[in-house]
mmCIF file of C-alpha atoms in Angstrom:
data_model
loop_
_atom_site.group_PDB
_atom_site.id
_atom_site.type_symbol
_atom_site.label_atom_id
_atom_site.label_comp_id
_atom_site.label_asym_id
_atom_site.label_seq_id
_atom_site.Cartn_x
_atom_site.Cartn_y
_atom_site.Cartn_z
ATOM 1 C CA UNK O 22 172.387 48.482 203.336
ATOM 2 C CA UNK O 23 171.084 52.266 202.302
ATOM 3 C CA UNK O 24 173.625 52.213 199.216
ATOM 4 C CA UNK O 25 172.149 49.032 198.240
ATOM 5 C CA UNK O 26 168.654 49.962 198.458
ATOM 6 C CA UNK O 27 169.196 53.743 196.799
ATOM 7 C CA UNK O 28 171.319 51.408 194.104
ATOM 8 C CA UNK O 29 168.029 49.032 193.301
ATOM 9 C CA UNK O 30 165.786 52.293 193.460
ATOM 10 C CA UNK O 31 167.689 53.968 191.206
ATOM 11 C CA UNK O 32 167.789 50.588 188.763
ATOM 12 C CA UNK O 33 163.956 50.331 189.241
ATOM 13 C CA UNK O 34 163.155 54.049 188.527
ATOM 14 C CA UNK O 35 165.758 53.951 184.920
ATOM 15 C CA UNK O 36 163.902 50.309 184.036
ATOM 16 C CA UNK O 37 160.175 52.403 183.813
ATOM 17 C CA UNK O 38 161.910 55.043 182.051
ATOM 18 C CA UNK O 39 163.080 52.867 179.645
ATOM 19 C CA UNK O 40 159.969 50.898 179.397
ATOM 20 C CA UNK O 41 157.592 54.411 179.287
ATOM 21 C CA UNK O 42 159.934 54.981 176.165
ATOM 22 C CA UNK O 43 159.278 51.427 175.001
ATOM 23 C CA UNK O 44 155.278 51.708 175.493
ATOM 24 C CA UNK O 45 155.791 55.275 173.609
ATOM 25 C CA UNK O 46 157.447 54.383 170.697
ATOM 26 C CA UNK O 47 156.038 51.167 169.940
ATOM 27 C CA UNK O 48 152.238 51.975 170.537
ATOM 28 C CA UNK O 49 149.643 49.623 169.038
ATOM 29 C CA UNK O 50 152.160 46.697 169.215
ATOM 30 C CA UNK O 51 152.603 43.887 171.267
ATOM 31 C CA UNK O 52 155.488 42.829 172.742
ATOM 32 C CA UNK O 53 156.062 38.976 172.409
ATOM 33 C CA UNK O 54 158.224 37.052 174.206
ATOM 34 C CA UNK O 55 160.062 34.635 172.270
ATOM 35 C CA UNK O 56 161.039 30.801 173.134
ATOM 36 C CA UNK O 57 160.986 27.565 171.266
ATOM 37 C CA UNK O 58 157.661 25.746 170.292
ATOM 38 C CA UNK O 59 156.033 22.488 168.211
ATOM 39 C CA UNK O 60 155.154 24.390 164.517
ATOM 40 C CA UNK O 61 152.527 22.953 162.720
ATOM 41 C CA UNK O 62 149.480 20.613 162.769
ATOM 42 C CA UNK O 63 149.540 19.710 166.161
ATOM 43 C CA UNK O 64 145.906 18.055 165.692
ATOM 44 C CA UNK O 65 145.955 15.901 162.753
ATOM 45 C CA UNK O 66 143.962 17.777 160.451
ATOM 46 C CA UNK O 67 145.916 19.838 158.115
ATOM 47 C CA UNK O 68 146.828 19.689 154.963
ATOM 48 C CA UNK O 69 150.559 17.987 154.508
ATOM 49 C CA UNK O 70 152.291 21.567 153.999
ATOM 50 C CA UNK O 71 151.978 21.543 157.324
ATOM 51 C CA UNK O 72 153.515 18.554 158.662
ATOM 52 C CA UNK O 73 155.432 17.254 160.041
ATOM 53 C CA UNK O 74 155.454 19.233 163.606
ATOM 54 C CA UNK O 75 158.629 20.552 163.796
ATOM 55 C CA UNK O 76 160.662 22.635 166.635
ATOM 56 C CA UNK O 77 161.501 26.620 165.928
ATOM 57 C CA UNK O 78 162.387 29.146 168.083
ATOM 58 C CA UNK O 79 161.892 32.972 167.716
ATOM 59 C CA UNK O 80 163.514 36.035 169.383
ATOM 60 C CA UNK O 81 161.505 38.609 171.202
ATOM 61 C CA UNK O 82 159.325 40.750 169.137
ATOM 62 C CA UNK O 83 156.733 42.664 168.519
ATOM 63 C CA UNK O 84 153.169 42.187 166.788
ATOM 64 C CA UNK O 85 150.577 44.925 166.272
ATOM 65 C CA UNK O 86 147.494 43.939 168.144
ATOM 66 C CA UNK O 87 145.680 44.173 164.991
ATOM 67 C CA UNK O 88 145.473 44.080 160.903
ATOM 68 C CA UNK O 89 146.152 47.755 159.396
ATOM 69 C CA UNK O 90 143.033 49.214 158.923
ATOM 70 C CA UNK O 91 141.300 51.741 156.064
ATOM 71 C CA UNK O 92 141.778 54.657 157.908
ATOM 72 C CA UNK O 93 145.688 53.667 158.698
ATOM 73 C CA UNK O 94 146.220 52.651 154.862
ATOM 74 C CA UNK O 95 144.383 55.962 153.982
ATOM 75 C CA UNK O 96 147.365 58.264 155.786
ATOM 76 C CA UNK O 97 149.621 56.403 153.530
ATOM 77 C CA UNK O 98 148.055 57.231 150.379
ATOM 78 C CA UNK O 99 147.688 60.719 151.256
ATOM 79 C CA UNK O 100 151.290 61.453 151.982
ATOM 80 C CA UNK O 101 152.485 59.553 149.101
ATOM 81 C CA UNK O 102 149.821 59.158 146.397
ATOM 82 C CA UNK O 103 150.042 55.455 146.503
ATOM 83 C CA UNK O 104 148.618 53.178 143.927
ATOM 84 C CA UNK O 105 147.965 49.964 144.701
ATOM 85 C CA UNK O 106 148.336 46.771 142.381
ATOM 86 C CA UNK O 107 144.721 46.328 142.004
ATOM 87 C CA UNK O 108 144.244 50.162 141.343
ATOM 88 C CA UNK O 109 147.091 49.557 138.570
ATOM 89 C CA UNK O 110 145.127 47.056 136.640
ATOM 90 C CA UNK O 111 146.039 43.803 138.531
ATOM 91 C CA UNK O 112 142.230 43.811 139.897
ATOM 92 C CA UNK O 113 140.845 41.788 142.955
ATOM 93 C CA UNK O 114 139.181 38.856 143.441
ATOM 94 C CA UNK O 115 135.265 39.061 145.456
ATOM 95 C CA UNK O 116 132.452 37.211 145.391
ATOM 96 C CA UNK O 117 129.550 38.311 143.619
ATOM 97 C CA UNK O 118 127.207 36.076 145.799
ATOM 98 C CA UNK O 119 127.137 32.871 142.844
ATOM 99 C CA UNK O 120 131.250 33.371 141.668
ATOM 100 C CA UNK O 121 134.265 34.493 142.472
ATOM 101 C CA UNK O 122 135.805 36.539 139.398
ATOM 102 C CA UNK O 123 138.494 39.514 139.100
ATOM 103 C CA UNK O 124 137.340 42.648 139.280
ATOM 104 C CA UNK O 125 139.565 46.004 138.180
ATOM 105 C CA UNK O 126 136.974 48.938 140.038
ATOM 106 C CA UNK O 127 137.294 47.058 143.174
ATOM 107 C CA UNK O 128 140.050 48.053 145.484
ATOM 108 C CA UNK O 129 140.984 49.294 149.236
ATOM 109 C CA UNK O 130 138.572 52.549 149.002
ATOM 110 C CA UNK O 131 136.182 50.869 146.917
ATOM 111 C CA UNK O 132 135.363 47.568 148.056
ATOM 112 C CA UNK O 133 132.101 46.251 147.019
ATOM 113 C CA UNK O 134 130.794 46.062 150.681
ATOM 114 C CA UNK O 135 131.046 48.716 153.119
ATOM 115 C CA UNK O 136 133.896 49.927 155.257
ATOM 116 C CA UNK O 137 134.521 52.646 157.835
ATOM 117 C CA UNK O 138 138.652 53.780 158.652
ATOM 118 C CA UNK O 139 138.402 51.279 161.768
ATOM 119 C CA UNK O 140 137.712 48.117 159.622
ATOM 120 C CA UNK O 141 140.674 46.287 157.986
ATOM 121 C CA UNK O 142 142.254 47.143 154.426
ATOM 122 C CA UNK O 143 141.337 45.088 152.213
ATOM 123 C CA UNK O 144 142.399 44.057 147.841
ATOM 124 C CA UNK O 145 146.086 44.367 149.470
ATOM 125 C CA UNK O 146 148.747 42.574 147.857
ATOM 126 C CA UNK O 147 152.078 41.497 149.172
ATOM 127 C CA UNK O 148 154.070 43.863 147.559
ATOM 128 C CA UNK O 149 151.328 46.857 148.591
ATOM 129 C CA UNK O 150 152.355 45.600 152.021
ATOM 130 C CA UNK O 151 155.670 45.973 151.957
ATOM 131 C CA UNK O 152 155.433 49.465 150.276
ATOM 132 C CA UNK O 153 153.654 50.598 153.067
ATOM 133 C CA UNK O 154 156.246 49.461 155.314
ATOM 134 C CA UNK O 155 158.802 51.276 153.987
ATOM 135 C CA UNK O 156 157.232 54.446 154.388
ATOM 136 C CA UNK O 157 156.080 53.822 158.004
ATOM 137 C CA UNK O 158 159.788 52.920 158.805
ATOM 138 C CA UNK O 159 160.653 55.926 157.032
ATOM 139 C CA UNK O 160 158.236 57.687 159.124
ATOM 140 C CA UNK O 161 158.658 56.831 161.882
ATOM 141 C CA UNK O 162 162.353 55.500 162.297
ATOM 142 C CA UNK O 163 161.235 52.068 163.810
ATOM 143 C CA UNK O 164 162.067 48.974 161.872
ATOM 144 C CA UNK O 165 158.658 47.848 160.910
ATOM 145 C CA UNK O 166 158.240 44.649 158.903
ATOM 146 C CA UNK O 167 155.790 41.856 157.862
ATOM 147 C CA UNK O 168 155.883 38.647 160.356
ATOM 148 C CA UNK O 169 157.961 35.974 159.525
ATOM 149 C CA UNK O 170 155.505 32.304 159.204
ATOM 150 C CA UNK O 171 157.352 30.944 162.880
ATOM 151 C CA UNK O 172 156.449 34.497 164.157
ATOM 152 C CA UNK O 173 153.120 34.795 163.019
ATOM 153 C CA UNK O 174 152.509 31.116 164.576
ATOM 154 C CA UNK O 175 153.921 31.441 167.600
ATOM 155 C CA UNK O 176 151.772 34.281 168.596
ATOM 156 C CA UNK O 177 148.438 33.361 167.612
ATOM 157 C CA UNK O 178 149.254 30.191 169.680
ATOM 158 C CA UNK O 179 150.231 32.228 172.773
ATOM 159 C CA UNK O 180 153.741 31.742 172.681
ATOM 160 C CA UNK O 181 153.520 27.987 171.480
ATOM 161 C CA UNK O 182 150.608 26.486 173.343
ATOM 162 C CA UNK O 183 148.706 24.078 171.879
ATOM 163 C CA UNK O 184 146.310 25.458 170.110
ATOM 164 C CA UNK O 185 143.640 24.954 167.304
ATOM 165 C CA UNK O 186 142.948 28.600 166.905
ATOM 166 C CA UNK O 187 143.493 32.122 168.012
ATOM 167 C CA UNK O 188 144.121 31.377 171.507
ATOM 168 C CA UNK O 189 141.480 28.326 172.520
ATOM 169 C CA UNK O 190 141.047 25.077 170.979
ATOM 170 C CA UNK O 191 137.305 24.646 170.787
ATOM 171 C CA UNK O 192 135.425 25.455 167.813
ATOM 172 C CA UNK O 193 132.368 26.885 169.734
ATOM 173 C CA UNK O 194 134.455 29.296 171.170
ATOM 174 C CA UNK O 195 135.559 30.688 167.786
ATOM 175 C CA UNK O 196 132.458 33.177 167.617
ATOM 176 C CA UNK O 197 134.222 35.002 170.606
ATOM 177 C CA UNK O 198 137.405 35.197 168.941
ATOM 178 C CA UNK O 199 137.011 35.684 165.425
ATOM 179 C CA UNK O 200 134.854 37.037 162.041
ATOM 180 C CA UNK O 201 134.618 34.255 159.886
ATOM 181 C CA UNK O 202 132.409 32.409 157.376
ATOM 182 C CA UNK O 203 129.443 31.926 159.377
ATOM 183 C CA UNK O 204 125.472 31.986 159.176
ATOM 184 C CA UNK O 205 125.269 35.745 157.235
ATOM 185 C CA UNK O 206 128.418 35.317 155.491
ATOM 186 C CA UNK O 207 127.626 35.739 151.807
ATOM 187 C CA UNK O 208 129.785 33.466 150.061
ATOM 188 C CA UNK O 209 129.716 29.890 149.277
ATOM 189 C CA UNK O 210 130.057 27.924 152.233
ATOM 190 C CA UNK O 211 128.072 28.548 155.512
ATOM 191 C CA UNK O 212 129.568 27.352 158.826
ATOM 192 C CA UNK O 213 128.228 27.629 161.784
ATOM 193 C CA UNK O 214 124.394 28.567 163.078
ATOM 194 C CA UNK O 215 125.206 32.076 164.437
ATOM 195 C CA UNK O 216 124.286 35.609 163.004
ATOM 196 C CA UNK O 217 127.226 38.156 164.004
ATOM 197 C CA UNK O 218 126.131 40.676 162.369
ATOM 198 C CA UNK O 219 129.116 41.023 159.840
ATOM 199 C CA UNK O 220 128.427 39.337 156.682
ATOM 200 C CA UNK O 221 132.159 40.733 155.575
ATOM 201 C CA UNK O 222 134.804 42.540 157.429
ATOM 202 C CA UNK O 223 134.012 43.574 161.036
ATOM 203 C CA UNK O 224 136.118 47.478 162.845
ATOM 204 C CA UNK O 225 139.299 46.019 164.207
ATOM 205 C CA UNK O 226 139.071 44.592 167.884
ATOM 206 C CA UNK O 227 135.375 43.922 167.578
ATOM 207 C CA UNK O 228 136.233 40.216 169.423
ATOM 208 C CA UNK O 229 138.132 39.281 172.361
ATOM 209 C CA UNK O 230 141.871 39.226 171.918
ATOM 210 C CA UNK O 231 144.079 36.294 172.517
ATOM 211 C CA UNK O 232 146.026 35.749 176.179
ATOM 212 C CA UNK O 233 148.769 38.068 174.456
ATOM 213 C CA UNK O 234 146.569 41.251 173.962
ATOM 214 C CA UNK O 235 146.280 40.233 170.072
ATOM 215 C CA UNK O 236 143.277 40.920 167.878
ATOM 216 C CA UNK O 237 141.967 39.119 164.953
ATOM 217 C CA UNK O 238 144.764 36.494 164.724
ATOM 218 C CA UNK O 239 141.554 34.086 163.513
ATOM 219 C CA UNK O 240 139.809 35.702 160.729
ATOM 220 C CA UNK O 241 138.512 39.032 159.422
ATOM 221 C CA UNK O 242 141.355 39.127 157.148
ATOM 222 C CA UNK O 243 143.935 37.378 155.799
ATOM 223 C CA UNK O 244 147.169 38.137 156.709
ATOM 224 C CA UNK O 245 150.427 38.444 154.494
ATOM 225 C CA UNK O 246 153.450 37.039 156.463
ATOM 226 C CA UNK O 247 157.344 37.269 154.944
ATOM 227 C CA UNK O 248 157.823 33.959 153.813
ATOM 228 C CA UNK O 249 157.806 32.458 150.391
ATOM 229 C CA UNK O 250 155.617 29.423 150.070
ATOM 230 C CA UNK O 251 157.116 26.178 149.928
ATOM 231 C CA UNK O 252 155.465 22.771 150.292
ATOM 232 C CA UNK O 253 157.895 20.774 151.643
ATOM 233 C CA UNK O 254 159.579 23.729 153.670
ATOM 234 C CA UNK O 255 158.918 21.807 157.095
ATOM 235 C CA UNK O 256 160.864 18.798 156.355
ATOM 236 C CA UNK O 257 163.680 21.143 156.429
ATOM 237 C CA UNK O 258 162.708 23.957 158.741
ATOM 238 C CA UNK O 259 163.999 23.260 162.173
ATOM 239 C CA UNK O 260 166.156 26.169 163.783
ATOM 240 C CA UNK O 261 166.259 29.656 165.229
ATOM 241 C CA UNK O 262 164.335 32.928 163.357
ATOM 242 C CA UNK O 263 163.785 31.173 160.469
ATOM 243 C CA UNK O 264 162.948 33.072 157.647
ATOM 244 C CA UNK O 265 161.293 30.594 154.823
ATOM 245 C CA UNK O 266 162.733 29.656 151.425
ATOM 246 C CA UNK O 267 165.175 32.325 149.251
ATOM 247 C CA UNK O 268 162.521 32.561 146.530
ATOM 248 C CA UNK O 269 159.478 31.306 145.218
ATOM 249 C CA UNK O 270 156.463 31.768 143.389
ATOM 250 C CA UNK O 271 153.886 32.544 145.828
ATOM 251 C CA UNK O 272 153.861 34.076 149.428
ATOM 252 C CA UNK O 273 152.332 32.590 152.402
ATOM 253 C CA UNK O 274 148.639 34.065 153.996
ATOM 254 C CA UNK O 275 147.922 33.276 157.221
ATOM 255 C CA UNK O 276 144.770 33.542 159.845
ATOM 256 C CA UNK O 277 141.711 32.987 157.643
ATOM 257 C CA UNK O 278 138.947 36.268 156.842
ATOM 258 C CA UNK O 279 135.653 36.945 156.777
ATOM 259 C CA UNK O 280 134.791 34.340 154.201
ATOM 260 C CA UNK O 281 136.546 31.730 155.393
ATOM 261 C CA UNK O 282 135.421 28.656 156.839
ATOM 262 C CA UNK O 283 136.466 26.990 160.647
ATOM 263 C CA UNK O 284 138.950 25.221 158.460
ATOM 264 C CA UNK O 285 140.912 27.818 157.276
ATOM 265 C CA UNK O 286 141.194 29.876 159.966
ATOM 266 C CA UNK O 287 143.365 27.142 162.283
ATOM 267 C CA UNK O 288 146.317 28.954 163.357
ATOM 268 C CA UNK O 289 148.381 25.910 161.133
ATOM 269 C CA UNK O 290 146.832 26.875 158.006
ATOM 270 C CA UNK O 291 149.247 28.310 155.615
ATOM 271 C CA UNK O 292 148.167 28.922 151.951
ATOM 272 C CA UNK O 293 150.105 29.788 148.817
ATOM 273 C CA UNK O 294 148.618 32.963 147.717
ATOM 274 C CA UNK O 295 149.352 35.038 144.490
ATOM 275 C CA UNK O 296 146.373 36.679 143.845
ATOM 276 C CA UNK O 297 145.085 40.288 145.157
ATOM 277 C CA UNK O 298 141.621 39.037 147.384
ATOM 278 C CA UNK O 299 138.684 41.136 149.279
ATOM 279 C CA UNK O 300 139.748 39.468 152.286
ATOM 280 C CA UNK O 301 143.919 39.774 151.971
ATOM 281 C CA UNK O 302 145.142 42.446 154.110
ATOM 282 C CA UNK O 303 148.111 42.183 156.552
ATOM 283 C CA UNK O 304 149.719 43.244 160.357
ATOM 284 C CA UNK O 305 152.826 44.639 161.215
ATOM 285 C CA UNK O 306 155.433 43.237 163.152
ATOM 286 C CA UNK O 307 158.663 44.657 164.341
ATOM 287 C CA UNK O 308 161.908 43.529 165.818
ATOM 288 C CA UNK O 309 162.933 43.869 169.682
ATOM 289 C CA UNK O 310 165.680 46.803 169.385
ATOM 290 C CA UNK O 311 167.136 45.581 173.185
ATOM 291 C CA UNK O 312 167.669 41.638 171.187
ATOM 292 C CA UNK O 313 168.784 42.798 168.202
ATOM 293 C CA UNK O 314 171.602 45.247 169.637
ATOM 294 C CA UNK O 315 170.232 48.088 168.582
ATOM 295 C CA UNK O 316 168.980 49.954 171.566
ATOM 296 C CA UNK O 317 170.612 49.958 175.008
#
């Protein structure tokens, strides 16, 4: 009985270790369990890209509790002298208060409203998002990555609840959870009666997190996931880790932003995206090393 009992001590004491290391090395993420869930509209609103419902499971993973923000983008672009697309010439799109247009002086350090190093990155494009990935995996030796569509959905509904949005259902609740379009926003649509007193982005975790410890999942920005954008990719999407189509011509945003309306930022809501915006910025995700064989 004592060689048993030193035997589960000792398997307790070299399970903290390993998950002190875990905490350690993967700080600011989230660890999310995976399983198998309903993707899609699972309230008969949506537009048909996201229909029908259709089962996917993910493996374990992990999903920073919030977008990248200024400050976070800034290290980046110190080390490396970084250019983004819209500092190249590609511009981004804003709202002057009566139009959107495309705008070349507008970028992640110079957006046309104001932002501290805690608030989100903004006027990032896909491909900016995957160049900063590379040099935080460089960086750090972890295998960072953008979330794949099933990913990104799974989490934001709490491992595959039902849900309309970042962790509840009802739309009153949404001025807990998220920055979005509402009575100060100054764009072209006005939601809700209620003055949060962030017209544009808000400092990351400025609302309550989801069940999963997740920030943001609804609004502030939009978020860049993996996939290619495909219309008719659920009629064929039904498996394991899915990954979207091969190719395409646009990429997929999730979560809705600052502008957006209670429509847009549904946790099914998946637009084709090509353009560089003042609300497109994105989160990191990264695989579970123990799942994918790589640590023991």
């Amino acid at each position: 009985m004592k060689k048993i009992t030193l035997s589960f001590l000792i398997v307790l004491l070299l399970t903290d270790i390993s998950l002190g290391k875990e905490e350690k090395d993967f700080e600011g993420m989230v660890f999310i369990k995976g399983g198998c869930f309903e993707m899609g509209d699972q309230f008969g609103e949506g537009d048909s890209d996201e229909k029908p419902l259709h089962r996917v499971c993910v493996d374990d993973f992990y999903l920073g509790e919030h977008e990248v923000t200024v400050g976070e983008f800034r290290e980046f672009v110190n080390e490396t002298a970084y250019q983004t697309e819209a500092e190249k010439g590609e511009e981004c799109l804003y709202w002057t208060g009566s139009q959107l247009i495309m705008e070349g002086n507008i970028n992640w350090d110079n957006s046309y409203f104001a932002q501290t190093e805690k608030n989100p990155v903004t006027c990032i494009s896909w491909n900016d998002a995957t160049e900063y990935i590379k040099w935080k995996k460089k960086k750090t030796g972890l295998n960072y990555r953008l979330p794949t569509e099933a990913e990104w959905e799974y989490a934001v509904r709490e491992g595959g609840k039902i849900r309309r949005f970042a962790g509840f259902s009802n739309e009153e609740d949404l001025f807990l959870y998220a920055n979005f379009c509402d009575v100060n926003c100054h764009f072209a649509w006005k939601t809700k009666n209620q003055n949060d007193g962030y017209p544009y982005t808000a400092p990351v975790k400025s609302y309550r997190p989801n069940s999963l410890g997740l920030y943001d999942m609804s609004g502030n920005v939009w978020e860049w996931v993996q996939d290619w954008y495909d219309k008719d990719y659920y009629n064929i999407s039904l498996g394991k880790n899915l990954k979207g189509p091969k190719s395409g011509e646009y990429r997929v945003l999730r979560g809705g932003s600052w502008s957006s309306r209670t429509l847009f930022v549904r946790a099914a809501f998946r637009p084709k995206w090509g353009e560089i915006g003042h609300d497109t910025g994105f989160r990191l995700a990264q695989d579970d090393m123990r799942t994918k064989g790589l640590w023991k």
